[in-house]
Coordinates of C-alpha atoms in Angstrom, one line a residue:
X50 CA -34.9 5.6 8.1
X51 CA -32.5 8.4 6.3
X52 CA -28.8 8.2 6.5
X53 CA -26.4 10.3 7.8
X54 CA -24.8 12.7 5.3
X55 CA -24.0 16.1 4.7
X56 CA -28.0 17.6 4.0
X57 CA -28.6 16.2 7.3
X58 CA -26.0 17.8 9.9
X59 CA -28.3 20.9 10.0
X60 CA -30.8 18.3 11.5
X61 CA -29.4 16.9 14.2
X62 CA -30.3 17.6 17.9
X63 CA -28.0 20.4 19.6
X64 CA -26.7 17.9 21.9
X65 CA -24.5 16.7 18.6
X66 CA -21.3 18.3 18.3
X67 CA -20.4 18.6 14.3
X68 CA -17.9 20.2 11.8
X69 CA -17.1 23.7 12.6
X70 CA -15.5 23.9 9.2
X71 CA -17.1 24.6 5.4
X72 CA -16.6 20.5 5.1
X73 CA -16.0 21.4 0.9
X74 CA -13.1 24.0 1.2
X75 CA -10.7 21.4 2.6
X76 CA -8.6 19.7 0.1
X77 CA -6.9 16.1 1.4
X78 CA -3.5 17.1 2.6
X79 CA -3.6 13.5 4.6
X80 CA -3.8 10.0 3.0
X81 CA -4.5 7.3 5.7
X82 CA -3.7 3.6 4.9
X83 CA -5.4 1.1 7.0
X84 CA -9.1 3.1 7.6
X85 CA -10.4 1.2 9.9
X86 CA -12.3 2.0 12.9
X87 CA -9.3 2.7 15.5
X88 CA -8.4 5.8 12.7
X89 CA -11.4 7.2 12.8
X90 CA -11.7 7.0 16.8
X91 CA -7.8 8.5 16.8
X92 CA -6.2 10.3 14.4
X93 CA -9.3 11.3 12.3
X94 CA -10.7 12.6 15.8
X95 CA -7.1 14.9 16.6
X96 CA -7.5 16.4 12.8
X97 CA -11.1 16.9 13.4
X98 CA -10.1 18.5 16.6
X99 CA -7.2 21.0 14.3
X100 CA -10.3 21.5 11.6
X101 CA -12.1 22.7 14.1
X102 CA -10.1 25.3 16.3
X103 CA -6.7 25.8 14.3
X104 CA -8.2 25.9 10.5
X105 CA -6.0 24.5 7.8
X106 CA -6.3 22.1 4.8
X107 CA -6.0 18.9 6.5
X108 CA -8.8 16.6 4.7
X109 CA -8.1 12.5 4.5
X110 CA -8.4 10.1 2.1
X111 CA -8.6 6.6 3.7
X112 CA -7.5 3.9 2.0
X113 CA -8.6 0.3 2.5
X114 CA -5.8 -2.5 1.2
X115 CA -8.4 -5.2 1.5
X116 CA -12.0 -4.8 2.1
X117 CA -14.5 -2.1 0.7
X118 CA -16.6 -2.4 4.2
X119 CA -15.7 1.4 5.3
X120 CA -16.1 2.6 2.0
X121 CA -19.4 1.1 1.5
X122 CA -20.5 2.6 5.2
X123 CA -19.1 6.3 4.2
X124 CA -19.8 6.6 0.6
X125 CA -23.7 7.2 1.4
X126 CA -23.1 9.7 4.2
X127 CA -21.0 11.9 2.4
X128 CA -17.8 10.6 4.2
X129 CA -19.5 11.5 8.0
X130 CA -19.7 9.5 11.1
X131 CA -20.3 9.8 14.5
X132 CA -18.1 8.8 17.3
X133 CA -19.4 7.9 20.7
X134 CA -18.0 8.4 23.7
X135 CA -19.0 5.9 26.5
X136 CA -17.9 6.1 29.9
X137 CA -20.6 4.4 32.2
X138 CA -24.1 5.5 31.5
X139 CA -22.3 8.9 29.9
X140 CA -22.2 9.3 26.5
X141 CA -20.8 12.3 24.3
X142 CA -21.5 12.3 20.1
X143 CA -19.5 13.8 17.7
X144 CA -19.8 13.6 13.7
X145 CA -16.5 13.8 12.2
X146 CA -15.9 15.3 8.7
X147 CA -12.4 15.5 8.2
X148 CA -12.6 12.2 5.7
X149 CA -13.2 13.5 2.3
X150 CA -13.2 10.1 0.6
X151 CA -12.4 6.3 0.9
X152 CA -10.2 4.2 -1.7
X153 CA -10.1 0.4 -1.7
X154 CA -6.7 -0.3 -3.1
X155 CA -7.4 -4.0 -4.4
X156 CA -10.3 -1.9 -6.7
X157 CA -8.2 1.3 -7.9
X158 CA -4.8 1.1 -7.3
X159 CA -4.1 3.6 -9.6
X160 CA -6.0 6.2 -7.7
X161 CA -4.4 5.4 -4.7
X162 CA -1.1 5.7 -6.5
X163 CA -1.9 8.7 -8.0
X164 CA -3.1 10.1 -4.6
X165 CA 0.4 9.1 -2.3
X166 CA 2.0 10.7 -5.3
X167 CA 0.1 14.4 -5.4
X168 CA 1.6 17.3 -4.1
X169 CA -1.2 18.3 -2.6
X170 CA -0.6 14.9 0.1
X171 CA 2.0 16.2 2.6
X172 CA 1.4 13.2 5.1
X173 CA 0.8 9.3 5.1
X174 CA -0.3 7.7 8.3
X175 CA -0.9 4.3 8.9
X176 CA -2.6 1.4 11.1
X177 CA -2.4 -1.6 9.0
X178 CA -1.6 -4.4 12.3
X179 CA 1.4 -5.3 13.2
X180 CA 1.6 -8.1 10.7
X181 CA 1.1 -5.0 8.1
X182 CA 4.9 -4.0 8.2
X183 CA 5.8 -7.5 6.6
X184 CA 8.8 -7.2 9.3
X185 CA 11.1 -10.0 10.5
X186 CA 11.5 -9.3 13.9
X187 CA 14.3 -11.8 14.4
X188 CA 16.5 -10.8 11.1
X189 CA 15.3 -6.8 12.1
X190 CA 14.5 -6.1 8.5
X191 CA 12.1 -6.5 5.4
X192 CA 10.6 -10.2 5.8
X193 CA 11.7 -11.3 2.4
X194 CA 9.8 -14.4 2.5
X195 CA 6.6 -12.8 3.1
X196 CA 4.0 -14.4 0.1
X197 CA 2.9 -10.9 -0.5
X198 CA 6.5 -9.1 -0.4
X199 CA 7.3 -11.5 -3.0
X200 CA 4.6 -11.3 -4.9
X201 CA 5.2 -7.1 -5.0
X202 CA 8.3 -7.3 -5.8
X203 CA 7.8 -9.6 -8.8
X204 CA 4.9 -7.5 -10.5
X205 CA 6.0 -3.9 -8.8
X206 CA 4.7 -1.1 -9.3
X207 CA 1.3 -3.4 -10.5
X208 CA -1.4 -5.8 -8.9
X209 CA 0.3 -4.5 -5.2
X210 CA -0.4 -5.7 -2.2
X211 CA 1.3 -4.4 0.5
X212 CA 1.4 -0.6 1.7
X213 CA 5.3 -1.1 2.3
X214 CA 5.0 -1.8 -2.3
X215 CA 3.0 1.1 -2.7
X216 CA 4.6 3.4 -0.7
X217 CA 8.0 2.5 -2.7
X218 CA 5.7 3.1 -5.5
X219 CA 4.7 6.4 -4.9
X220 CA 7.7 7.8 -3.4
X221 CA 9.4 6.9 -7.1
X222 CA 7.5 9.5 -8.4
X223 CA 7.5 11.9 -5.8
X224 CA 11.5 11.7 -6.3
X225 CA 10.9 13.1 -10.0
X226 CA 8.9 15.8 -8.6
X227 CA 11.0 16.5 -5.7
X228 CA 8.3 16.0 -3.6
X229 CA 9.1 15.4 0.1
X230 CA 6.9 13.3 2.5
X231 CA 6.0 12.4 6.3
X232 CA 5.4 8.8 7.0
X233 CA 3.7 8.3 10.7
X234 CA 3.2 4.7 11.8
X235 CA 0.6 4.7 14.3
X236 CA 0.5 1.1 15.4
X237 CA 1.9 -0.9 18.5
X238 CA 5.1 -1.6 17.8
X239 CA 8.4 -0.4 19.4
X240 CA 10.3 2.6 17.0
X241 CA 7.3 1.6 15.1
X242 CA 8.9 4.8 12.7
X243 CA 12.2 3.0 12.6
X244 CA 10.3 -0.1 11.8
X245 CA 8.5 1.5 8.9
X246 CA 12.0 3.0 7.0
X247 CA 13.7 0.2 7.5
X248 CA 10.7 -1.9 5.8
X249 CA 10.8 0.7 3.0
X250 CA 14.2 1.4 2.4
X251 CA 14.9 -2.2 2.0
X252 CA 12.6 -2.8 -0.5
X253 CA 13.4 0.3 -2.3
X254 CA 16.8 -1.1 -2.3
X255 CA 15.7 -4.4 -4.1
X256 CA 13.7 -2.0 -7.0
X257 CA 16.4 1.0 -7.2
X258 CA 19.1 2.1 -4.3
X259 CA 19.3 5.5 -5.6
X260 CA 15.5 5.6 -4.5
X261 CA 16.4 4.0 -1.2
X262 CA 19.3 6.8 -0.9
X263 CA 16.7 9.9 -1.9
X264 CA 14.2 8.1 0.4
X265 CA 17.4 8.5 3.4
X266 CA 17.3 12.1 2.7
X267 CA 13.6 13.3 1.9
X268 CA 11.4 11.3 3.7
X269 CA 10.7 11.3 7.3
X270 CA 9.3 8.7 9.6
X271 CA 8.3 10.0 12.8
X272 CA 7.8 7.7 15.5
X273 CA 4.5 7.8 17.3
X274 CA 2.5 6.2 20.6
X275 CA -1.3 6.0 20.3
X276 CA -3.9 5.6 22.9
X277 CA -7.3 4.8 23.1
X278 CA -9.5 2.1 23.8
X279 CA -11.9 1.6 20.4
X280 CA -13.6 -1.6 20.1
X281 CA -15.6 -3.1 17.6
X282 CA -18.4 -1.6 16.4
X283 CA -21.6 -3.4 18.0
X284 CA -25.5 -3.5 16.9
X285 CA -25.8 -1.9 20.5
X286 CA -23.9 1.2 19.6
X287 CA -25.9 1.4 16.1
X288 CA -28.6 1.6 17.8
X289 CA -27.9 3.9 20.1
X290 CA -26.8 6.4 17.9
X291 CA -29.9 6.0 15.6
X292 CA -31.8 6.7 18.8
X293 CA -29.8 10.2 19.2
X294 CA -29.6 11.3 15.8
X295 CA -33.1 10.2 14.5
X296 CA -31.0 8.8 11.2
X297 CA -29.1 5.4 10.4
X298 CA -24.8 5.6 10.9
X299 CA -23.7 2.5 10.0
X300 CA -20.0 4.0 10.4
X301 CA -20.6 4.9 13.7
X302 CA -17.2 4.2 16.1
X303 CA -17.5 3.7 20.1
X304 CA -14.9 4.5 22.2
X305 CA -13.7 5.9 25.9
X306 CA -13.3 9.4 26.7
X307 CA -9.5 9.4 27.2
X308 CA -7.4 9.8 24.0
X309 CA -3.6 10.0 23.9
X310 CA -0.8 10.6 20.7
X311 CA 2.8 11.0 21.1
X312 CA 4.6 12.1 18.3
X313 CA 8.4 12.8 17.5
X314 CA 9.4 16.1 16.2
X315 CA 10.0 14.6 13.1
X316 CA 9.1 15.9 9.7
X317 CA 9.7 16.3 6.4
X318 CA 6.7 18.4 5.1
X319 CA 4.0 20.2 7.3
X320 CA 1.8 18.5 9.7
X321 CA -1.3 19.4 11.3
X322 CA -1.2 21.3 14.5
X323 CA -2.4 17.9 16.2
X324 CA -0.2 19.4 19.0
X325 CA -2.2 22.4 19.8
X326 CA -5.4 20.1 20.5
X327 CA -3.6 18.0 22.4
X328 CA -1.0 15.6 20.8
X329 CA 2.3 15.7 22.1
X330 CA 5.3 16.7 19.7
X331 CA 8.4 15.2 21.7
X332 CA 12.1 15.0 20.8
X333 CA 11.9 11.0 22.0
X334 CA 9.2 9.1 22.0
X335 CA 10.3 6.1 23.2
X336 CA 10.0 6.1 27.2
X337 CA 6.3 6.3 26.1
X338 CA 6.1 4.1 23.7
X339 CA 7.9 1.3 26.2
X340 CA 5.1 2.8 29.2
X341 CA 2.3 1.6 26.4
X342 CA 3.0 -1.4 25.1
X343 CA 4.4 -2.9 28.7
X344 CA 1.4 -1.7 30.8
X345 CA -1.3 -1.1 28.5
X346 CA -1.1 -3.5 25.7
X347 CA 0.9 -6.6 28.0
X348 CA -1.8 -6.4 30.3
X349 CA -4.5 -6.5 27.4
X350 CA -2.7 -9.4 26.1
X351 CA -2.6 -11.1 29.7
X352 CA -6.3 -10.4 30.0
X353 CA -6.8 -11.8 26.6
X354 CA -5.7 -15.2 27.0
X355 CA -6.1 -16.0 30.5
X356 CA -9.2 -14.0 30.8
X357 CA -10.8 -15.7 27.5
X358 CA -9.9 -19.1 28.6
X359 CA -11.2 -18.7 32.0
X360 CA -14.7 -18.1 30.4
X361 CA -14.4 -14.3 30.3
X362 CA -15.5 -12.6 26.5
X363 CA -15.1 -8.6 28.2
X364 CA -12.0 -6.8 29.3
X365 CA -14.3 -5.6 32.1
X366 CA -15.4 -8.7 33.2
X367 CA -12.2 -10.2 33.5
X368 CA -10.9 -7.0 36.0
X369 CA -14.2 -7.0 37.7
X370 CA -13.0 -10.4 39.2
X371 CA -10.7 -9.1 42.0
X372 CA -7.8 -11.9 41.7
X373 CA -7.5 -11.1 37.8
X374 CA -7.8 -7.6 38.8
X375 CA -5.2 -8.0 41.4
X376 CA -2.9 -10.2 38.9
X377 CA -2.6 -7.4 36.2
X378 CA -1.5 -4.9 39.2
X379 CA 1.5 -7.1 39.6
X380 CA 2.5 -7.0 36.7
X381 CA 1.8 -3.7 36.2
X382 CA 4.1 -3.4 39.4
X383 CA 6.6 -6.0 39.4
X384 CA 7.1 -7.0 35.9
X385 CA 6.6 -3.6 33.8
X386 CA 7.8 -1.0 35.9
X387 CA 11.0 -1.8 37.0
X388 CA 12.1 -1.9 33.0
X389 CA 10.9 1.7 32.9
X390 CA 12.7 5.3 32.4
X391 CA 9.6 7.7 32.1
X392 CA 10.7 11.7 32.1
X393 CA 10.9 13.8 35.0
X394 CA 7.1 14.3 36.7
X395 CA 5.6 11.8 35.0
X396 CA 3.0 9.9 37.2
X397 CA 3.7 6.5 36.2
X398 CA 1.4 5.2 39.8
X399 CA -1.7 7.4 38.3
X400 CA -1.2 6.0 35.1
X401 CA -1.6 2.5 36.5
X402 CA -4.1 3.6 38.7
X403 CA -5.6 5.2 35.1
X404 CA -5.6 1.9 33.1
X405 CA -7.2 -0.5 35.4
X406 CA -10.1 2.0 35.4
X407 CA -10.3 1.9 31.8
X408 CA -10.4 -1.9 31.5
X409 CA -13.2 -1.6 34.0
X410 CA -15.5 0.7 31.8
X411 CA -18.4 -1.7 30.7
X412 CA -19.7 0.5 28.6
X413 CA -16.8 -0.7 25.8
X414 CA -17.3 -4.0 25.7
X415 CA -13.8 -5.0 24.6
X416 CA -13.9 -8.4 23.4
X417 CA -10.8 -10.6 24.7
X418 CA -11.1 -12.9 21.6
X419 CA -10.3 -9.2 19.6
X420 CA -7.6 -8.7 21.3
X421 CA -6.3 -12.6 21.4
X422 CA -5.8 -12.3 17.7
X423 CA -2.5 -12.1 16.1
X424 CA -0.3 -13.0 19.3
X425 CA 2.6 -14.0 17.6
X426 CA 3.0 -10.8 16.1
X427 CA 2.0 -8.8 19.8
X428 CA 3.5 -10.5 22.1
X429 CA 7.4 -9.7 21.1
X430 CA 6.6 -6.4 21.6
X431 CA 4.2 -6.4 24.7
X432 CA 6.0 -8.9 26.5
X433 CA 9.8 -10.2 25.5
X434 CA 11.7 -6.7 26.0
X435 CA 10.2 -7.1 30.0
X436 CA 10.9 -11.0 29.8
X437 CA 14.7 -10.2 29.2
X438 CA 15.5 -6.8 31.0
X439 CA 13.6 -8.9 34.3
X440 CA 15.3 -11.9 33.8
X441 CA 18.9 -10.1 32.8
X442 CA 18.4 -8.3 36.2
X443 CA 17.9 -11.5 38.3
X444 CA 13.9 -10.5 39.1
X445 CA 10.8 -12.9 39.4
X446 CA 9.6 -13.6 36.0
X447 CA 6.9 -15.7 37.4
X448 CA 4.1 -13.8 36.1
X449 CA 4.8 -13.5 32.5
X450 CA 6.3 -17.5 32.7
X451 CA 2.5 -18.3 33.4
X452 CA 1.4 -15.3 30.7
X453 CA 3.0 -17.1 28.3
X454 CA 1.5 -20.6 29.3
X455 CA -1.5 -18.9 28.9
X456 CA -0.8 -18.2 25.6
X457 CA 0.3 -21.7 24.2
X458 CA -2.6 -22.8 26.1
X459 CA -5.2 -20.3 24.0
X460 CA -2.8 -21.8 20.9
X461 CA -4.7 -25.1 22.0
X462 CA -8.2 -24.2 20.7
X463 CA -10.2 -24.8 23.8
X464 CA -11.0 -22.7 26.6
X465 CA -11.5 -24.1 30.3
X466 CA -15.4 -25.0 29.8
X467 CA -14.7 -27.2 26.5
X468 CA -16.1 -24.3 24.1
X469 CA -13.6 -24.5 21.0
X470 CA -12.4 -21.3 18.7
X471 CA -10.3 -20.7 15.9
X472 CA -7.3 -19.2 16.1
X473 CA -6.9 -15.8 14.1
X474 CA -2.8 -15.5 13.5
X475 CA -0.2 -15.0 10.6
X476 CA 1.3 -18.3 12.0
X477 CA -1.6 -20.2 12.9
X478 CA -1.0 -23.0 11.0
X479 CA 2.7 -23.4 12.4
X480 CA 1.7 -23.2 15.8
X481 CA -1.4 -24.8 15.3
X482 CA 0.0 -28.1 14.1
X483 CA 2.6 -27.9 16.9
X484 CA -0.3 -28.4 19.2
X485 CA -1.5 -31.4 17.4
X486 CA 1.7 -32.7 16.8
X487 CA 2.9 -33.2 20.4
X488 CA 0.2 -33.9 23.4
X489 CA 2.3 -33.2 26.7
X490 CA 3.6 -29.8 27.7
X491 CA 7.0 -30.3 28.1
X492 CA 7.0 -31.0 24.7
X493 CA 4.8 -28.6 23.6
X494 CA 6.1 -25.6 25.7
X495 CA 10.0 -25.8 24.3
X496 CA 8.9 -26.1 20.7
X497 CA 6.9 -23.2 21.0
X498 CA 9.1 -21.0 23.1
X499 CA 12.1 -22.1 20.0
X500 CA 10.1 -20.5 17.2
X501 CA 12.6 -17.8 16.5
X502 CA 10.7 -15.5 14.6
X503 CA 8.6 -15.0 17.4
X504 CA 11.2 -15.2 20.2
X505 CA 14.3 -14.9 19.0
X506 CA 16.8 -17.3 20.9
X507 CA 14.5 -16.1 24.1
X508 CA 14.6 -19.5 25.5
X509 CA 18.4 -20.0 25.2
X510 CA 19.2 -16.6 27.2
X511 CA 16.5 -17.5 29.6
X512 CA 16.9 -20.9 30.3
X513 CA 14.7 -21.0 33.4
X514 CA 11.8 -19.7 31.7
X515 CA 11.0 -23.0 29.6
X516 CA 11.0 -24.7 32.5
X517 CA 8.6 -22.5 34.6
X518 CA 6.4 -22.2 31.5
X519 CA 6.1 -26.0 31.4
X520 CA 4.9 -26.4 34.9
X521 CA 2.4 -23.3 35.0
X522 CA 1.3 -24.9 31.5
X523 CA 0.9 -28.3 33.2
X524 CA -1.2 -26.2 36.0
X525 CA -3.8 -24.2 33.1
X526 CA -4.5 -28.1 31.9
X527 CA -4.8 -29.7 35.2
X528 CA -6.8 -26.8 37.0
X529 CA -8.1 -23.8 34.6
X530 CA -6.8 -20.5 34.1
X531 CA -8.9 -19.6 37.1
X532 CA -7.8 -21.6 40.1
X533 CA -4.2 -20.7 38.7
X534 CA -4.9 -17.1 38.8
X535 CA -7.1 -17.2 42.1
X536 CA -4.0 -19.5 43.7
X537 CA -1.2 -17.5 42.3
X538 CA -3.1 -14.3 43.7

């Protein structure tokens, strides 16, 4: 069967929505780092949105800093994919044009050099994980120590590895050229813009400070709040939009129907019009920001480990069980809320109301072991900033105290039927061989909780916590993540 590309788009059945746009015209004013397939469900889809009603020169280069997986799917279709929209037994396609090309930095870092450098590139934005930033969250600045930090700064401005060194690369040479830039995280993490300069400008400082000082001054970075629900790929959704199209996509991206992006009025250079197709551009993006990670992602991350544990591999399985379902609406209600300060007229109930209806659409099938991954670097900004404004303001912490159990239990490598798993973390092997080093949770529990680049003296200022994560701890052992749930409920 033929693959998707550019010949074929005249092909495709009506029912298809594609680029309104002469797809060649458009030169690549955007250079994403991190193209994997959340970009292409999010951002890539708001520019596609701008390309097709506003106009404007807003192509994107994505850039890979690891594998060539994205490339290799794009390359043969002439940079075109189709994302699907799945709500129930709905679903909506659309083939996105607005990537021009794919780089794999490990392959040509000089192109990808070249490219950040351009004139033509006006904006960088980013998804590269949390553990991307190569941020100490403890020390609030560059994690020095970081094997590949080190590693960049020793061979920099060659053999890079981290977009923090190439982005300090490139903006050397946009300096010369007097070349100003906007830098847009788009990942979950809180002033995830403040993160990103502070990441850059101290590792400018180590290679030049009258870089870090231009960088100050011409160089923006806006913070941002993203939203939407995109999975993993799955053989299902191949299929299913083989079926439609009558061709192969093997880039194809599923998703939900709702999409959200907050952005701060921030910038340096120009920016697409993502605003007039339904971005917001805001003076402060942090109230939003604080309503995402708190009731979005901390529930994910709730429904991740105790959901997994109990025996449950989809989000919507896990709030189709009415005492999980009815555990995340605490602490969407007791936990979250109270810690937020949304702006006037703001529905912060219907939002709620909103997000449990979103866990429930089967048609994702969100894996909880996806979204277990990498909970060292998640849970400090998902959970601790509710953790300490709760427990600072005398309130029941009860719910994340067993949240957190959860976690060190998931840390354990078994879930409640016996099956084992490995655990996918920048500190794996630390926390790992705390589990086998110690057998009894009130040993286990305070070693964990004392890990300061994760928690940051969180155990000293809550002393109570330790103690209430040892006994629901005690309780996932003795009776499963279920029971505990069901009984707490």
């Amino acid at each position: 069967m033929s693959r998707l590309n550019a010949k074929a788009l005249a092909q495709l059945p009506e029912a298809v929505a594609v680029p309104q746009y002469v797809r060649r015209a458009i030169k690549s004013a955007i250079v994403h780092l991190g193209i994997g397939a959340f970009h292409r469900g999010h951002q890539a889809w708001y520019t596609e949105q701008v390309l097709n009603n506003e106009g404007g020169d807003w192509g994107i280069t994505g850039v890979s800093l690891r594998s060539a997986t994205v490339q290799q799917q794009l390359q043969p279709q002439d940079g075109l994919y189709t994302l699907l929209e799945k709500q129930g037994e709905e679903q909506r396609l659309q083939v996105i044009g607005a990537i021009k090309d794919v780089i794999v930095a490990p392959e040509n870092p000089g192109a990808l050099l070249s490219l950040l450098s351009d004139e033509a590139t006006q904006v960088v934005t980013l998804t590269i994980t949390e553990k991307g930033y190569c941020y100490d969250f403890a020390a609030d600045s560059l994690d020095e120590k970081n094997p590949d930090i080190l590693h960049d700064l020793e061979y920099f401005p060659f053999q890079l590895k981290t977009a923090v060194a190439y982005l300090v690369a490139a903006l050397r040479t946009r300096r010369k050229n007097k070349l100003p830039l906007t830098v847009i995280s788009c990942d979950n993490l809180p002033a995830n813009g403040r993160i990103l300069e502070k990441v850059v400008l101290a590792f400018a400082e180590k290679i030049d400070t009258t870089l870090a000082h231009w960088i100050k001054t011409s160089v923006a970075f806006p913070c941002s709040m993203v939203d939407r629900i995109v999975p993993a790929t799955t053989p299902e959704d191949i299929a299913s939009v083989r079926e439609v199209l009558g061709m192969e996509d093997l880039a194809a991206v599923a998703t939900e129907p709702f999409a959200q992006w907050v952005v701060e009025s921030n910038f340096k250079t120009p920016v697409p019009a993502w605003d007039k197709v339904g971005a917001l551009f805001v003076d402060d993006v942090e109230p939003f920001e604080d309503m995402k990670l708190r009731l979005l992602n901390g529930s994910h991350s709730i429904i991740a480990y105790l959901g997994y544990l109990a025996g449950y591999d989809y989000v919507h399985q896990v709030v189709a069980d009415k005492d999980f379902a009815a555990f995340i609406r605490a602490y969407m209600d007791n936990i979250a809320t109270p810690t937020l300060s949304m702006p006037d007229g703001f529905d912060v109930e219907a939002y709620k109301d909103q997000l449990l209806a979103r866990f429930a659409n089967a048609s994702l099938n969100h894996k909880t072991s996806q979204i277990a991954q990498d909970g060292s670097q998640k849970i400090p900004q998902r959970w601790l900033a509710s953790l300490r404004e709760n427990g600072a303001a005398g309130r029941d912490i009860s719910i994340l105290a067993l949240a957190l159990a959860g976690w060190i239990r998931y840390l354990q490598g078994q879930r409640d039927n016996g099956e084992t798993y490995t655990i996918i973390d920048p500190a794996a092997d630390q926390l790992t061989a705390m589990t086998l080093r110690v057998s009894g949770s009130a040993q286990l529990v305070p070693n964990v909780l004392a890990v300061e680049s994760i928690f940051s003296g969180l155990d000293k200022e809550l002393p109570d916590l330790v103690a209430q994560v040892i006994d629901w701890h005690k309780q996932l052992i003795a009776e499963g993540c279920q029971s505990v749930v069901t009984s707490f409920i």
